[in-house]
């Protein structure tokens, strides 16, 4: 069974530039390996063991000292949201904005819960996977007349 870290979706999009003080949205792109659940079985010496993995949590570290655990998997950003900060109550994830210009590494750490059963036994284990994306933040200046 192949378990991965988050398939990071981010707004502003990777390769683009966000603005100081403007919200940054993140979400996990769905697939069996990034959002689960996923299962696999193996047989050896006549004993079959089946494991099922589900995501328990994703903790997002924004590279500026801010970390958040959000409703999973998060809601992709839509232009209709405008400059509204993400709301956990709406299943959204992110931060209200960065306070300084720079390039930040956004890290998503996914905690997977794995339940296995086979050979008259069963058990649980936990494992983590991480993935990373970069976000560049610039400054917007208004020029007067």
Short mmCIF file of N, CA and C in Angstrom, two decimals:
data_model
loop_
_atom_site.label_atom_id
_atom_site.label_comp_id
_atom_site.label_asym_id
_atom_site.label_seq_id
_atom_site.Cartn_x
_atom_site.Cartn_y
_atom_site.Cartn_z
N UNK A 1 0.87 -1.16 0.00
CA UNK A 1 0.00 0.00 0.00
C UNK A 1 0.92 1.23 0.00
N UNK A 2 0.65 2.13 -0.91
CA UNK A 2 1.48 3.32 -1.03
C UNK A 2 0.73 4.51 -0.44
N UNK A 3 1.25 5.04 0.67
CA UNK A 3 0.66 6.21 1.32
C UNK A 3 1.55 7.41 1.07
N UNK A 4 0.94 8.51 0.65
CA UNK A 4 1.69 9.72 0.33
C UNK A 4 1.29 10.86 1.25
N UNK A 5 2.10 11.92 1.21
CA UNK A 5 1.71 13.16 1.85
C UNK A 5 0.67 13.85 0.98
N UNK A 6 0.21 14.99 1.41
CA UNK A 6 -0.83 15.74 0.70
C UNK A 6 -0.40 16.09 -0.72
N UNK A 7 -1.35 16.05 -1.64
CA UNK A 7 -1.18 16.60 -2.98
C UNK A 7 -1.58 18.06 -2.83
N UNK A 8 -0.61 18.91 -2.54
CA UNK A 8 -0.89 20.27 -2.08
C UNK A 8 -1.48 21.13 -3.20
N UNK A 9 -2.66 21.65 -2.91
CA UNK A 9 -3.26 22.71 -3.70
C UNK A 9 -3.07 23.99 -2.89
N UNK A 10 -2.71 25.07 -3.54
CA UNK A 10 -2.43 26.30 -2.82
C UNK A 10 -2.82 27.50 -3.67
N UNK A 11 -3.36 28.50 -3.01
CA UNK A 11 -3.65 29.78 -3.66
C UNK A 11 -3.07 30.87 -2.76
N UNK A 12 -2.10 31.64 -3.28
CA UNK A 12 -1.76 31.78 -4.69
C UNK A 12 -1.09 30.52 -5.23
N UNK A 13 -1.32 30.27 -6.52
CA UNK A 13 -0.82 29.04 -7.13
C UNK A 13 0.70 29.01 -7.14
N UNK A 14 1.24 27.79 -7.13
CA UNK A 14 2.68 27.63 -7.17
C UNK A 14 3.23 28.30 -8.43
N UNK A 15 4.31 29.01 -8.28
CA UNK A 15 4.90 29.73 -9.40
C UNK A 15 4.38 31.15 -9.50
N UNK A 16 3.27 31.44 -8.81
CA UNK A 16 2.71 32.79 -8.78
C UNK A 16 3.22 33.54 -7.56
N UNK A 17 2.72 34.73 -7.38
CA UNK A 17 3.11 35.55 -6.23
C UNK A 17 1.87 36.05 -5.52
N UNK A 18 1.83 35.83 -4.21
CA UNK A 18 0.76 36.36 -3.38
C UNK A 18 1.16 37.74 -2.88
N UNK A 19 0.29 38.31 -2.07
CA UNK A 19 0.50 39.66 -1.56
C UNK A 19 0.46 39.67 -0.05
N UNK A 20 1.33 40.45 0.56
CA UNK A 20 1.34 40.61 2.01
C UNK A 20 -0.07 40.94 2.49
N UNK A 21 -0.53 40.23 3.53
CA UNK A 21 -1.83 40.50 4.13
C UNK A 21 -3.02 39.89 3.42
N UNK A 22 -2.80 39.19 2.30
CA UNK A 22 -3.90 38.56 1.56
C UNK A 22 -3.94 37.08 1.93
N UNK A 23 -5.14 36.51 2.15
CA UNK A 23 -5.24 35.12 2.57
C UNK A 23 -4.52 34.14 1.64
N UNK A 24 -4.01 33.07 2.27
CA UNK A 24 -3.41 31.95 1.55
C UNK A 24 -4.25 30.72 1.87
N UNK A 25 -4.72 30.05 0.84
CA UNK A 25 -5.58 28.87 0.97
C UNK A 25 -4.77 27.62 0.63
N UNK A 26 -5.04 26.51 1.35
CA UNK A 26 -4.42 25.22 1.05
C UNK A 26 -5.48 24.12 1.11
N UNK A 27 -5.23 23.05 0.36
CA UNK A 27 -6.12 21.89 0.39
C UNK A 27 -5.33 20.68 -0.11
N UNK A 28 -5.88 19.51 0.13
CA UNK A 28 -5.25 18.26 -0.28
C UNK A 28 -6.04 17.69 -1.46
N UNK A 29 -5.39 17.56 -2.60
CA UNK A 29 -6.03 16.98 -3.78
C UNK A 29 -6.39 15.53 -3.53
N UNK A 30 -7.64 15.15 -3.81
CA UNK A 30 -8.09 13.80 -3.47
C UNK A 30 -7.55 12.69 -4.37
N UNK A 31 -7.11 11.62 -3.73
CA UNK A 31 -6.76 10.36 -4.38
C UNK A 31 -6.65 9.32 -3.27
N UNK A 32 -6.74 8.04 -3.60
CA UNK A 32 -6.61 7.03 -2.55
C UNK A 32 -5.29 7.14 -1.77
N UNK A 33 -4.21 7.55 -2.44
CA UNK A 33 -2.91 7.62 -1.77
C UNK A 33 -2.69 8.91 -0.98
N UNK A 34 -3.53 9.94 -1.19
CA UNK A 34 -3.33 11.21 -0.48
C UNK A 34 -4.46 11.54 0.49
N UNK A 35 -5.65 11.03 0.23
CA UNK A 35 -6.78 11.31 1.12
C UNK A 35 -7.42 10.04 1.67
N UNK A 36 -7.13 8.90 1.03
CA UNK A 36 -7.68 7.63 1.50
C UNK A 36 -9.19 7.61 1.39
N UNK A 37 -9.85 6.62 1.94
CA UNK A 37 -9.17 5.43 2.47
C UNK A 37 -8.63 4.56 1.35
N UNK A 38 -7.65 3.73 1.71
CA UNK A 38 -7.08 2.80 0.75
C UNK A 38 -6.78 1.50 1.47
N UNK A 39 -6.90 0.40 0.75
CA UNK A 39 -6.68 -0.92 1.35
C UNK A 39 -5.77 -1.75 0.46
N UNK A 40 -5.11 -2.72 1.10
CA UNK A 40 -4.29 -3.68 0.37
C UNK A 40 -4.24 -4.97 1.17
N UNK A 41 -4.07 -6.07 0.45
CA UNK A 41 -3.95 -7.38 1.09
C UNK A 41 -2.70 -8.07 0.60
N UNK A 42 -2.14 -8.93 1.45
CA UNK A 42 -0.98 -9.73 1.08
C UNK A 42 -1.16 -11.11 1.70
N UNK A 43 -0.71 -12.13 0.97
CA UNK A 43 -0.81 -13.50 1.45
C UNK A 43 0.57 -14.13 1.46
N UNK A 44 0.88 -14.78 2.59
CA UNK A 44 2.14 -15.52 2.72
C UNK A 44 1.88 -16.73 3.60
N UNK A 45 2.37 -17.87 3.17
CA UNK A 45 2.21 -19.12 3.93
C UNK A 45 0.76 -19.40 4.29
N UNK A 46 -0.13 -19.05 3.36
CA UNK A 46 -1.55 -19.33 3.56
C UNK A 46 -2.28 -18.36 4.47
N UNK A 47 -1.61 -17.32 4.92
CA UNK A 47 -2.25 -16.32 5.79
C UNK A 47 -2.38 -15.02 5.00
N UNK A 48 -3.61 -14.49 4.97
CA UNK A 48 -3.85 -13.22 4.28
C UNK A 48 -4.03 -12.12 5.33
N UNK A 49 -3.34 -11.03 5.12
CA UNK A 49 -3.45 -9.86 5.99
C UNK A 49 -3.95 -8.72 5.12
N UNK A 50 -4.98 -8.02 5.61
CA UNK A 50 -5.54 -6.87 4.91
C UNK A 50 -5.35 -5.63 5.79
N UNK A 51 -4.84 -4.58 5.18
CA UNK A 51 -4.65 -3.31 5.89
C UNK A 51 -5.48 -2.23 5.20
N UNK A 52 -6.10 -1.39 6.02
CA UNK A 52 -6.86 -0.25 5.51
C UNK A 52 -6.32 1.01 6.17
N UNK A 53 -5.99 2.00 5.36
CA UNK A 53 -5.43 3.26 5.86
C UNK A 53 -6.41 4.40 5.61
N UNK A 54 -6.58 5.24 6.63
CA UNK A 54 -7.41 6.44 6.51
C UNK A 54 -6.62 7.62 7.09
N UNK A 55 -6.86 8.78 6.55
CA UNK A 55 -6.18 9.97 7.05
C UNK A 55 -6.88 10.44 8.33
N UNK A 56 -6.08 10.64 9.37
CA UNK A 56 -6.60 11.17 10.62
C UNK A 56 -6.57 12.69 10.64
N UNK A 57 -5.49 13.25 10.08
CA UNK A 57 -5.26 14.68 10.23
C UNK A 57 -4.20 15.15 9.24
N UNK A 58 -4.28 16.41 8.84
CA UNK A 58 -3.20 17.05 8.10
C UNK A 58 -2.88 18.35 8.83
N UNK A 59 -1.61 18.50 9.20
CA UNK A 59 -1.16 19.72 9.85
C UNK A 59 -0.35 20.50 8.82
N UNK A 60 -0.75 21.75 8.63
CA UNK A 60 -0.10 22.62 7.65
C UNK A 60 0.81 23.59 8.39
N UNK A 61 2.09 23.63 8.00
CA UNK A 61 3.06 24.57 8.55
C UNK A 61 3.37 25.56 7.43
N UNK A 62 3.15 26.84 7.69
CA UNK A 62 3.25 27.85 6.64
C UNK A 62 4.63 28.50 6.53
N UNK A 63 5.61 27.99 7.27
CA UNK A 63 6.98 28.48 7.12
C UNK A 63 7.24 29.82 7.77
N UNK A 64 6.27 30.33 8.51
CA UNK A 64 6.44 31.61 9.20
C UNK A 64 6.15 31.47 10.69
N UNK A 65 6.18 30.23 11.17
CA UNK A 65 5.86 29.97 12.57
C UNK A 65 4.41 29.64 12.81
N UNK A 66 3.58 29.66 11.78
CA UNK A 66 2.16 29.37 11.90
C UNK A 66 1.88 27.95 11.42
N UNK A 67 1.20 27.18 12.27
CA UNK A 67 0.75 25.84 11.90
C UNK A 67 -0.72 25.72 12.21
N UNK A 68 -1.47 25.04 11.34
CA UNK A 68 -2.89 24.81 11.59
C UNK A 68 -3.28 23.40 11.17
N UNK A 69 -4.23 22.86 11.91
CA UNK A 69 -4.85 21.59 11.54
C UNK A 69 -6.25 21.98 11.07
N UNK A 70 -6.59 21.57 9.86
CA UNK A 70 -7.84 22.03 9.25
C UNK A 70 -8.78 20.88 8.96
N UNK A 71 -10.06 21.21 8.72
CA UNK A 71 -10.98 20.16 8.28
C UNK A 71 -10.40 19.50 7.03
N UNK A 72 -10.51 18.21 6.99
CA UNK A 72 -9.87 17.44 5.93
C UNK A 72 -10.86 17.15 4.81
N UNK A 73 -10.50 17.26 3.57
CA UNK A 73 -9.19 17.56 3.01
C UNK A 73 -8.97 19.05 2.72
N UNK A 74 -9.94 19.88 3.06
CA UNK A 74 -9.87 21.30 2.73
C UNK A 74 -10.62 21.56 1.42
N UNK A 75 -11.06 22.77 1.26
CA UNK A 75 -11.84 23.16 0.09
C UNK A 75 -10.95 23.95 -0.87
N UNK A 76 -10.86 23.55 -2.14
CA UNK A 76 -10.06 24.34 -3.08
C UNK A 76 -10.57 25.79 -3.16
N UNK A 77 -9.63 26.69 -3.34
CA UNK A 77 -9.96 28.11 -3.46
C UNK A 77 -10.79 28.34 -4.72
N UNK A 78 -11.74 29.24 -4.63
CA UNK A 78 -12.55 29.67 -5.76
C UNK A 78 -12.49 31.19 -5.84
N UNK A 79 -12.37 31.77 -7.02
CA UNK A 79 -12.34 33.23 -7.13
C UNK A 79 -13.56 33.89 -6.47
N UNK A 80 -14.67 33.16 -6.35
CA UNK A 80 -15.85 33.75 -5.71
C UNK A 80 -15.62 34.06 -4.23
N UNK A 81 -14.56 33.45 -3.63
CA UNK A 81 -14.26 33.73 -2.21
C UNK A 81 -13.59 35.09 -2.04
N UNK A 82 -13.04 35.63 -3.13
CA UNK A 82 -12.38 36.93 -3.05
C UNK A 82 -11.25 36.94 -2.05
N UNK A 83 -11.20 37.98 -1.22
CA UNK A 83 -10.14 38.12 -0.22
C UNK A 83 -10.58 37.65 1.16
N UNK A 84 -11.66 36.89 1.22
CA UNK A 84 -12.14 36.37 2.49
C UNK A 84 -11.17 35.32 3.02
N UNK A 85 -10.76 35.44 4.29
CA UNK A 85 -9.88 34.40 4.85
C UNK A 85 -10.62 33.06 4.92
N UNK A 86 -9.87 31.95 4.82
CA UNK A 86 -10.49 30.63 4.92
C UNK A 86 -11.21 30.46 6.26
N UNK A 87 -12.32 29.75 6.26
CA UNK A 87 -13.12 29.50 7.46
C UNK A 87 -13.18 28.01 7.73
N UNK A 88 -12.65 27.58 8.89
CA UNK A 88 -12.69 26.16 9.24
C UNK A 88 -14.12 25.65 9.27
N UNK A 89 -15.04 26.51 9.67
CA UNK A 89 -16.44 26.11 9.75
C UNK A 89 -16.98 25.70 8.38
N UNK A 90 -16.38 26.22 7.32
CA UNK A 90 -16.82 25.89 5.95
C UNK A 90 -15.96 24.82 5.31
N UNK A 91 -15.10 24.17 6.11
CA UNK A 91 -14.22 23.14 5.56
C UNK A 91 -13.04 23.70 4.80
N UNK A 92 -12.73 24.97 5.03
CA UNK A 92 -11.65 25.63 4.31
C UNK A 92 -10.39 25.66 5.19
N UNK A 93 -9.24 25.83 4.57
CA UNK A 93 -7.98 25.79 5.30
C UNK A 93 -7.03 26.84 4.75
N UNK A 94 -6.28 27.47 5.65
CA UNK A 94 -5.28 28.44 5.24
C UNK A 94 -5.03 29.43 6.35
N UNK A 95 -4.42 30.53 5.97
CA UNK A 95 -4.12 31.60 6.93
C UNK A 95 -4.60 32.93 6.37
N UNK A 96 -4.75 33.89 7.27
CA UNK A 96 -5.25 35.21 6.88
C UNK A 96 -4.26 35.97 6.01
N UNK A 97 -3.00 35.57 6.02
CA UNK A 97 -2.00 36.20 5.16
C UNK A 97 -0.65 36.24 5.83
N UNK A 98 0.37 36.46 5.04
CA UNK A 98 1.73 36.64 5.54
C UNK A 98 1.95 38.11 5.84
N UNK A 99 2.79 38.39 6.84
CA UNK A 99 3.04 39.79 7.21
C UNK A 99 4.30 40.36 6.58
N UNK A 100 5.08 39.49 5.91
CA UNK A 100 6.34 39.96 5.32
C UNK A 100 6.53 39.37 3.92
N UNK A 101 7.24 40.12 3.10
CA UNK A 101 7.65 39.68 1.77
C UNK A 101 8.64 38.52 1.93
N UNK A 102 8.56 37.53 1.04
CA UNK A 102 9.54 36.45 1.07
C UNK A 102 9.02 35.22 0.37
N UNK A 103 9.85 34.19 0.36
CA UNK A 103 9.44 32.89 -0.15
C UNK A 103 9.35 31.95 1.03
N UNK A 104 8.23 31.26 1.13
CA UNK A 104 7.95 30.41 2.28
C UNK A 104 7.72 28.97 1.82
N UNK A 105 8.25 28.02 2.62
CA UNK A 105 8.00 26.60 2.37
C UNK A 105 6.77 26.20 3.18
N UNK A 106 5.74 25.76 2.48
CA UNK A 106 4.51 25.27 3.13
C UNK A 106 4.62 23.75 3.19
N UNK A 107 4.56 23.21 4.41
CA UNK A 107 4.68 21.77 4.61
C UNK A 107 3.37 21.20 5.14
N UNK A 108 2.91 20.14 4.52
CA UNK A 108 1.71 19.44 4.97
C UNK A 108 2.15 18.09 5.52
N UNK A 109 1.85 17.83 6.79
CA UNK A 109 2.18 16.54 7.41
C UNK A 109 0.89 15.77 7.62
N UNK A 110 0.75 14.68 6.90
CA UNK A 110 -0.44 13.84 6.95
C UNK A 110 -0.23 12.70 7.93
N UNK A 111 -1.17 12.53 8.85
CA UNK A 111 -1.14 11.40 9.77
C UNK A 111 -2.14 10.36 9.30
N UNK A 112 -1.63 9.18 9.00
CA UNK A 112 -2.44 8.05 8.53
C UNK A 112 -2.66 7.06 9.67
N UNK A 113 -3.88 6.59 9.83
CA UNK A 113 -4.20 5.52 10.76
C UNK A 113 -4.39 4.25 9.93
N UNK A 114 -3.65 3.20 10.28
CA UNK A 114 -3.71 1.95 9.53
C UNK A 114 -4.25 0.85 10.45
N UNK A 115 -5.32 0.22 10.03
CA UNK A 115 -5.88 -0.91 10.77
C UNK A 115 -5.63 -2.16 9.92
N UNK A 116 -5.07 -3.20 10.53
CA UNK A 116 -4.80 -4.44 9.81
C UNK A 116 -5.51 -5.60 10.50
N UNK A 117 -5.84 -6.62 9.71
CA UNK A 117 -6.49 -7.81 10.23
C UNK A 117 -6.03 -9.01 9.41
N UNK A 118 -5.77 -10.12 10.09
CA UNK A 118 -5.37 -11.34 9.38
C UNK A 118 -4.78 -12.36 10.33
N UNK A 119 -4.89 -13.62 9.95
CA UNK A 119 -4.32 -14.69 10.76
C UNK A 119 -4.90 -14.75 12.16
N UNK A 120 -6.16 -14.32 12.29
CA UNK A 120 -6.79 -14.33 13.60
C UNK A 120 -6.35 -13.19 14.50
N UNK A 121 -5.62 -12.27 13.97
CA UNK A 121 -5.13 -11.13 14.74
C UNK A 121 -5.58 -9.83 14.08
N UNK A 122 -5.44 -8.74 14.81
CA UNK A 122 -5.68 -7.41 14.24
C UNK A 122 -4.90 -6.40 15.05
N UNK A 123 -4.71 -5.23 14.46
CA UNK A 123 -3.96 -4.19 15.16
C UNK A 123 -4.07 -2.86 14.45
N UNK A 124 -3.51 -1.87 15.09
CA UNK A 124 -3.54 -0.50 14.56
C UNK A 124 -2.15 0.10 14.65
N UNK A 125 -1.82 0.91 13.69
CA UNK A 125 -0.58 1.68 13.73
C UNK A 125 -0.81 3.03 13.08
N UNK A 126 0.09 3.92 13.36
CA UNK A 126 0.01 5.28 12.82
C UNK A 126 1.32 5.59 12.12
N UNK A 127 1.23 6.28 10.99
CA UNK A 127 2.42 6.71 10.27
C UNK A 127 2.17 8.10 9.69
N UNK A 128 3.22 8.83 9.41
CA UNK A 128 3.06 10.16 8.82
C UNK A 128 3.81 10.25 7.50
N UNK A 129 3.32 11.14 6.66
CA UNK A 129 3.97 11.47 5.39
C UNK A 129 3.91 12.99 5.24
N UNK A 130 4.96 13.56 4.67
CA UNK A 130 4.99 15.01 4.48
C UNK A 130 5.21 15.36 3.02
N UNK A 131 4.71 16.50 2.65
CA UNK A 131 4.96 17.06 1.32
C UNK A 131 5.11 18.57 1.47
N UNK A 132 5.67 19.18 0.45
CA UNK A 132 6.02 20.60 0.57
C UNK A 132 5.75 21.35 -0.74
N UNK A 133 5.39 22.60 -0.59
CA UNK A 133 5.22 23.51 -1.72
C UNK A 133 5.79 24.87 -1.32
N UNK A 134 6.15 25.65 -2.29
CA UNK A 134 6.69 26.98 -2.02
C UNK A 134 5.65 28.03 -2.41
N UNK A 135 5.59 29.08 -1.61
CA UNK A 135 4.73 30.22 -1.93
C UNK A 135 5.58 31.49 -1.82
N UNK A 136 5.44 32.34 -2.83
CA UNK A 136 6.19 33.61 -2.86
C UNK A 136 5.20 34.73 -2.52
N UNK A 137 5.62 35.60 -1.63
CA UNK A 137 4.78 36.71 -1.19
C UNK A 137 5.49 38.02 -1.52
N UNK A 138 4.78 38.88 -2.22
CA UNK A 138 5.31 40.19 -2.58
C UNK A 138 4.51 41.30 -1.93
N UNK A 139 4.85 42.50 -2.27
CA UNK A 139 4.21 43.67 -1.68
C UNK A 139 3.50 44.45 -2.79
N UNK A 140 2.33 44.91 -2.49
CA UNK A 140 1.57 45.70 -3.44
C UNK A 140 1.64 47.17 -3.00
N UNK A 141 2.04 48.04 -3.89
CA UNK A 141 2.13 49.46 -3.56
C UNK A 141 1.24 50.25 -4.50
N UNK A 142 0.53 51.18 -3.93
CA UNK A 142 -0.36 52.03 -4.71
C UNK A 142 0.37 53.34 -4.97
N UNK A 143 0.34 53.77 -6.23
CA UNK A 143 1.02 55.00 -6.60
C UNK A 143 -0.06 56.09 -6.75
N UNK A 144 0.16 57.21 -6.05
CA UNK A 144 -0.81 58.30 -6.09
C UNK A 144 -0.74 59.08 -7.38
N UNK A 145 -1.62 60.06 -7.48
CA UNK A 145 -1.70 60.86 -8.69
C UNK A 145 -0.55 61.78 -8.85
#
